[in-house]
Short mmCIF file of C-alpha atoms in Angstrom, two decimals:
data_model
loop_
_atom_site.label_atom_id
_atom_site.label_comp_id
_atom_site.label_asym_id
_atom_site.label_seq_id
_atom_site.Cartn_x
_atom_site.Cartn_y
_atom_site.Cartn_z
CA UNK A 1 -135.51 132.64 -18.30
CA UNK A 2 -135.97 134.98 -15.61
CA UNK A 3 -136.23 138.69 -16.93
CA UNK A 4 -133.31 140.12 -14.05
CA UNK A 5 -131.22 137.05 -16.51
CA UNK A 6 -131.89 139.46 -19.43
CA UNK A 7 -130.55 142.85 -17.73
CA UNK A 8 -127.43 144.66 -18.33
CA UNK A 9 -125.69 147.84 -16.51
CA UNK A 10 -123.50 148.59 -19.42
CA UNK A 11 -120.19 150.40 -18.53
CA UNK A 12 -118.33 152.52 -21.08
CA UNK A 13 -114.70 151.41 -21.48
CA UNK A 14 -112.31 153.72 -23.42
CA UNK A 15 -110.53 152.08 -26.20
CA UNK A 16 -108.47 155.26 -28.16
CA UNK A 17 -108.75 158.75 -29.42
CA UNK A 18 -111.03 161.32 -28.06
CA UNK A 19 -112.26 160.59 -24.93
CA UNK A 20 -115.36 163.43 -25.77
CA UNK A 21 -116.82 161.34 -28.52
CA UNK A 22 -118.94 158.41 -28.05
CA UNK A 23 -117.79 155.98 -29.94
CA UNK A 24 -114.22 155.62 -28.79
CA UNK A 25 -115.52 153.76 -25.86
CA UNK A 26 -116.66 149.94 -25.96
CA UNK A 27 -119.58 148.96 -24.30
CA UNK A 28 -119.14 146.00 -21.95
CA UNK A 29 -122.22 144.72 -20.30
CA UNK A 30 -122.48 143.67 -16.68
CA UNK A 31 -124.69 140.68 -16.30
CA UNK A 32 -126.60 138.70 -13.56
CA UNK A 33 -123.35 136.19 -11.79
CA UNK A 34 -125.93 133.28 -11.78
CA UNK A 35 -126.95 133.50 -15.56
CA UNK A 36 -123.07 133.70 -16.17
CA UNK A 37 -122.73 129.84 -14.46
CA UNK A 38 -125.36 128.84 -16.40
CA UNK A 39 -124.01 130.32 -19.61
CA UNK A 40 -120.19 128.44 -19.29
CA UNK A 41 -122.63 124.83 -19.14
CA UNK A 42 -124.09 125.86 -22.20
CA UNK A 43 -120.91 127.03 -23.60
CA UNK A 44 -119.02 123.98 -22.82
CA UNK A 45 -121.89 121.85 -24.70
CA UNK A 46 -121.93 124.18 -27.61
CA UNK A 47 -118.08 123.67 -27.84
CA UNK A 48 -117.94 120.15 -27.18
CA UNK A 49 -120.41 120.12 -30.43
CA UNK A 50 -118.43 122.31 -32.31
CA UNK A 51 -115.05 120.50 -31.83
CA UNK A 52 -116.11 117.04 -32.30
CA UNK A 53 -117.99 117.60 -35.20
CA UNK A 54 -114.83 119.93 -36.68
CA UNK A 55 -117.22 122.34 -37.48
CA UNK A 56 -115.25 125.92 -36.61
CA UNK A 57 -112.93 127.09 -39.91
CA UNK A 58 -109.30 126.51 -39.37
CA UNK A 59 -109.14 130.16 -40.47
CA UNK A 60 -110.78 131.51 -37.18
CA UNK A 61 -107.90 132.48 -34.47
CA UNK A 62 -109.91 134.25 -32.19
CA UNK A 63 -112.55 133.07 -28.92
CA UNK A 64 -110.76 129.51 -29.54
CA UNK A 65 -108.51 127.62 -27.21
CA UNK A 66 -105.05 127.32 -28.50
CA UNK A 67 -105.56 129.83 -30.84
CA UNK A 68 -104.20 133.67 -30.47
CA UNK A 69 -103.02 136.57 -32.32
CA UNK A 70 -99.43 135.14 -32.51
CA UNK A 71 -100.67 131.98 -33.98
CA UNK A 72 -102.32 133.72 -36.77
CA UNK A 73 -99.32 135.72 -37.62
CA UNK A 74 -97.10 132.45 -38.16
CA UNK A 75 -99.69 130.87 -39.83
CA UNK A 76 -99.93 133.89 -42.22
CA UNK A 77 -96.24 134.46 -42.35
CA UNK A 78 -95.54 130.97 -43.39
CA UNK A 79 -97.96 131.25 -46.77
CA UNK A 80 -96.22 133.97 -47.24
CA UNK A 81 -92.70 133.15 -47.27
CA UNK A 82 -93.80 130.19 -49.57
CA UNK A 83 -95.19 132.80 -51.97
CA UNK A 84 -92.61 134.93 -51.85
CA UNK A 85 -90.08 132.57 -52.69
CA UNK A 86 -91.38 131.84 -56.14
CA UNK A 87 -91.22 135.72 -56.77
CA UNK A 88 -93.76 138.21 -57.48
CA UNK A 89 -95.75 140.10 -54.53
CA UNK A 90 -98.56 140.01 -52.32
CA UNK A 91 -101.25 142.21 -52.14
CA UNK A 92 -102.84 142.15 -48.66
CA UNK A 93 -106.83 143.67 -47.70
CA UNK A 94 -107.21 143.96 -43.72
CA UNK A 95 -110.37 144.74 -42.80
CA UNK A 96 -113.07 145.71 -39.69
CA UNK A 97 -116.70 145.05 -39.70
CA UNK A 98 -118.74 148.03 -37.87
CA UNK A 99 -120.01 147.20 -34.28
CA UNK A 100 -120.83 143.61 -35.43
CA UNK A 101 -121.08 142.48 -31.99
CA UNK A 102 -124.24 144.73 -31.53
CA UNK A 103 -125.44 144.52 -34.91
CA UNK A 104 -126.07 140.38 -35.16
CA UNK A 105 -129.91 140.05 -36.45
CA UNK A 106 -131.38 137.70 -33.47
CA UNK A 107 -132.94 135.32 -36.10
CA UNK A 108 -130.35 134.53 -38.48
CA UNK A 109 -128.12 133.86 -35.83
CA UNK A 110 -130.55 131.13 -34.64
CA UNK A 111 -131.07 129.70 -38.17
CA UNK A 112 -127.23 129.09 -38.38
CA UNK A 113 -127.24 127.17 -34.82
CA UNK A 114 -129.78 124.91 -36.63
CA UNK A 115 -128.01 124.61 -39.40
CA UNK A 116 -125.05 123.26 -37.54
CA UNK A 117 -127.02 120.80 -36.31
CA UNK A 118 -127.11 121.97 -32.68
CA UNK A 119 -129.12 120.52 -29.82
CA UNK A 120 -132.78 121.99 -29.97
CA UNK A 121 -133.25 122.72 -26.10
CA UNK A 122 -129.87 124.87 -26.24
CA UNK A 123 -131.07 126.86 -28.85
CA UNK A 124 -134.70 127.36 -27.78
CA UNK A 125 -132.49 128.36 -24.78
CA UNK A 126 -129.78 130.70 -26.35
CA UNK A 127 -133.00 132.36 -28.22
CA UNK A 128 -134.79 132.86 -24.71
CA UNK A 129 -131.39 134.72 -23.88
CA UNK A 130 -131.29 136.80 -26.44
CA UNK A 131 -134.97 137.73 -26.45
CA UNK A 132 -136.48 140.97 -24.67
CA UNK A 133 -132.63 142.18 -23.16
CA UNK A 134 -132.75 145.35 -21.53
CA UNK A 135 -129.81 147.38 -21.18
CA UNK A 136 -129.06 151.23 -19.24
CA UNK A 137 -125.40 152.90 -19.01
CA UNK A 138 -123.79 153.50 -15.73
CA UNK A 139 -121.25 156.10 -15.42
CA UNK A 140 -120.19 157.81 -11.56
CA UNK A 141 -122.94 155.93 -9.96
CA UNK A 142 -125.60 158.10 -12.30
CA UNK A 143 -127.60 155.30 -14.69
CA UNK A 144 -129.65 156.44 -17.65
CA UNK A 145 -132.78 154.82 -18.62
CA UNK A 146 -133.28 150.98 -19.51
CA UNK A 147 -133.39 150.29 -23.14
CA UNK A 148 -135.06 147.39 -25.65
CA UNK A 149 -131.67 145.36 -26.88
CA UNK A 150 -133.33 144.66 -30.74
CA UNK A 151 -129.56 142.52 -31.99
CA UNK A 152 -126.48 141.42 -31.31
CA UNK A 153 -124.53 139.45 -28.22
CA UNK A 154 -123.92 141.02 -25.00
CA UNK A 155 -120.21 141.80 -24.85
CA UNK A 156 -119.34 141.32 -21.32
CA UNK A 157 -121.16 138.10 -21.38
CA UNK A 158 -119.95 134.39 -21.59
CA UNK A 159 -121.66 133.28 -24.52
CA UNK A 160 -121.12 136.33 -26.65
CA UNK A 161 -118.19 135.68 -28.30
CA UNK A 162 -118.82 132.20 -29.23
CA UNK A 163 -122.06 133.35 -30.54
CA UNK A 164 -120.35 135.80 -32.49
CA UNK A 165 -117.68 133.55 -33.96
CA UNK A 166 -120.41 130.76 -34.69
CA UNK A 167 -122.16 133.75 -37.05
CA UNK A 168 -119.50 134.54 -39.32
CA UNK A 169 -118.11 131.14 -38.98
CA UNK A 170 -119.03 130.06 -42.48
CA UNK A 171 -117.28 133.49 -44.22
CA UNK A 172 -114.02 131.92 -44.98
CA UNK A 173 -115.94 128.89 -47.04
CA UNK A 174 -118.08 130.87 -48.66
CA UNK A 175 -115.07 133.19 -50.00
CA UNK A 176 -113.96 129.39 -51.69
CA UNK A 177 -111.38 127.37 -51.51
CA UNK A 178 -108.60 129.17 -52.98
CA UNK A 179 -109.23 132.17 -50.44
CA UNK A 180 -106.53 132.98 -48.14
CA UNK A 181 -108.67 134.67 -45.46
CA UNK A 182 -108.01 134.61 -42.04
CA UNK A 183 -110.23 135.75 -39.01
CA UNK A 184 -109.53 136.99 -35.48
CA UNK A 185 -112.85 137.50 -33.85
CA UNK A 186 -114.96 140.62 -36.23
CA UNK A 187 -110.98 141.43 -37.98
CA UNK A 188 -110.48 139.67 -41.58
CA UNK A 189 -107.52 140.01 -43.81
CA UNK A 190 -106.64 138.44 -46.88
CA UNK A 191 -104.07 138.42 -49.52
CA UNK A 192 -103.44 137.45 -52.91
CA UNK A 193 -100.12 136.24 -54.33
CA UNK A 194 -99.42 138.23 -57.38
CA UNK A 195 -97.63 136.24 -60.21
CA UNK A 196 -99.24 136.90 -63.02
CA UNK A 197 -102.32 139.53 -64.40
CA UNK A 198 -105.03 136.81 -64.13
CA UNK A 199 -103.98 137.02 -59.68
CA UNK A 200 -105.95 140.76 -60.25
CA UNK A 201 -109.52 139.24 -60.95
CA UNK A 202 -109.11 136.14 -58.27
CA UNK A 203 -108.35 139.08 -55.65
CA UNK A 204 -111.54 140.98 -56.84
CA UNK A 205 -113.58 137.64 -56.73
CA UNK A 206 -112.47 137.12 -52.98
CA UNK A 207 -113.00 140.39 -52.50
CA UNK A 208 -116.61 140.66 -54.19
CA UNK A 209 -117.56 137.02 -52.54
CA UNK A 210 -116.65 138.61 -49.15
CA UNK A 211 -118.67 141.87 -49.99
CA UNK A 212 -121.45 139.59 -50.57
CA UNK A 213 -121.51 137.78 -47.31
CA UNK A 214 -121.68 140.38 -45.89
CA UNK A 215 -124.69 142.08 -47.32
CA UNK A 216 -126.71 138.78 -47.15
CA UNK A 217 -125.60 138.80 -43.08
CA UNK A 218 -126.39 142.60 -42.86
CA UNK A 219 -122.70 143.19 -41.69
CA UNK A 220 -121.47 146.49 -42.35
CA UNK A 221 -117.34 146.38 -43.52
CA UNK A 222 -116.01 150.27 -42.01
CA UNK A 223 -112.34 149.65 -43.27
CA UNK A 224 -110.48 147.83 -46.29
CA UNK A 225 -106.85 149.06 -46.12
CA UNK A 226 -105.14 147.69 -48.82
CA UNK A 227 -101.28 146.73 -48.50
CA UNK A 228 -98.33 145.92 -50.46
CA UNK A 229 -95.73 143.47 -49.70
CA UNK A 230 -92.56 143.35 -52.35
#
């Protein structure tokens, strides 16, 4: 892949809070037009894989046609309303993995593209596009620096969120069966229907199974706010 493929100017968008600090803007990267072309082919054969092989989790809302925010919410609401209606309560956990765009280890992403069985030129391909990135901030016309990208997907890019979504695609079976988890892009919540005592240790098992993930994917969780619905 040619190395002006594998260069980013990365511009700073402001998301909330202090505009002085850092990390309340999200860094979107600005790639090469041409590699974008070639990155919606390879996207469409990833997908095609993907969806005739039903191989994305039903519980992932987000990067997928058809699927959205409001979707989610019915889907969730419905469970819900079910559990509800045979009394008790539900005990919801939202959470937010840390920068987990920027933070995907190279490596074991390609090991899970192999383990879905995916064509071995695209991923010899995907691992050339990933490999040696470069990356320098713009801001007013003044550019810092270029910089080694060591992990993660270029946000800004075409392939990034359906690399991303591919990684953690395997979360919501590894939680188990009985795990009402649901995913919209890096966000996770789940909840727990609360009928009985035994509910409070299959919470903490979904909770200590998710945990787990994602210490063996080297995904950092920054928020778990626990919720209570009567």
């Amino acid at each position: 892949m040619p190395t002006q493929w594998k260069t980013a100017n990365v511009s700073a968008i402001y998301k909330k809070g202090k505009k002085s600090e850092v990390n309340n803007y999200r860094p979107v990267s600005l790639t090469c037009i041409t590699c974008k072309l070639l990155e919606s082919v390879v996207k469409d054969k990833i997908m095609d894989h993907f969806l005739t092989n039903k191989l994305f989790s039903d519980k992932q809302f987000g990067f997928l046609k058809g699927s959205s925010t409001v979707t989610q919410l019915l889907t969730i609401m419905e469970y819900c309303t079910e559990m509800l209606e045979t009394g008790g309560r539900i005990d919801v956990i939202y959470t937010d993995l840390e920068k987990a765009f920027y933070k995907i280890p190279h490596r074991r992403l390609i090991s899970k593209l192999y383990s879905y069985g995916l064509n071995e030129n695209i991923i010899l391909w995907i691992k050339a596009f990933l490999a040696d990135r470069k990356q320098r901030v713009t801001i007013n016309g003044v550019t810092s620096h270029w910089g080694d990208v060591l992990s993660g997907v270029p946000q800004g890019s075409i392939l990034g969120p359906l690399l991303f979504i591919i990684y953690i695609n395997d979360l919501v079976d590894f939680c188990g069966d009985d795990a009402y988890l649901f995913l919209f892009a890096d966000d996770a919540n789940f909840f727990q229907h609360f009928a009985n005592t035994v509910d409070v240790s299959i919470l903490q098992n979904k909770i200590d199974r998710f945990t787990e993930w994602t210490d063996k994917w080297l995904i950092i969780i920054i928020a778990g706010v626990p919720l209570t619905g009567a």
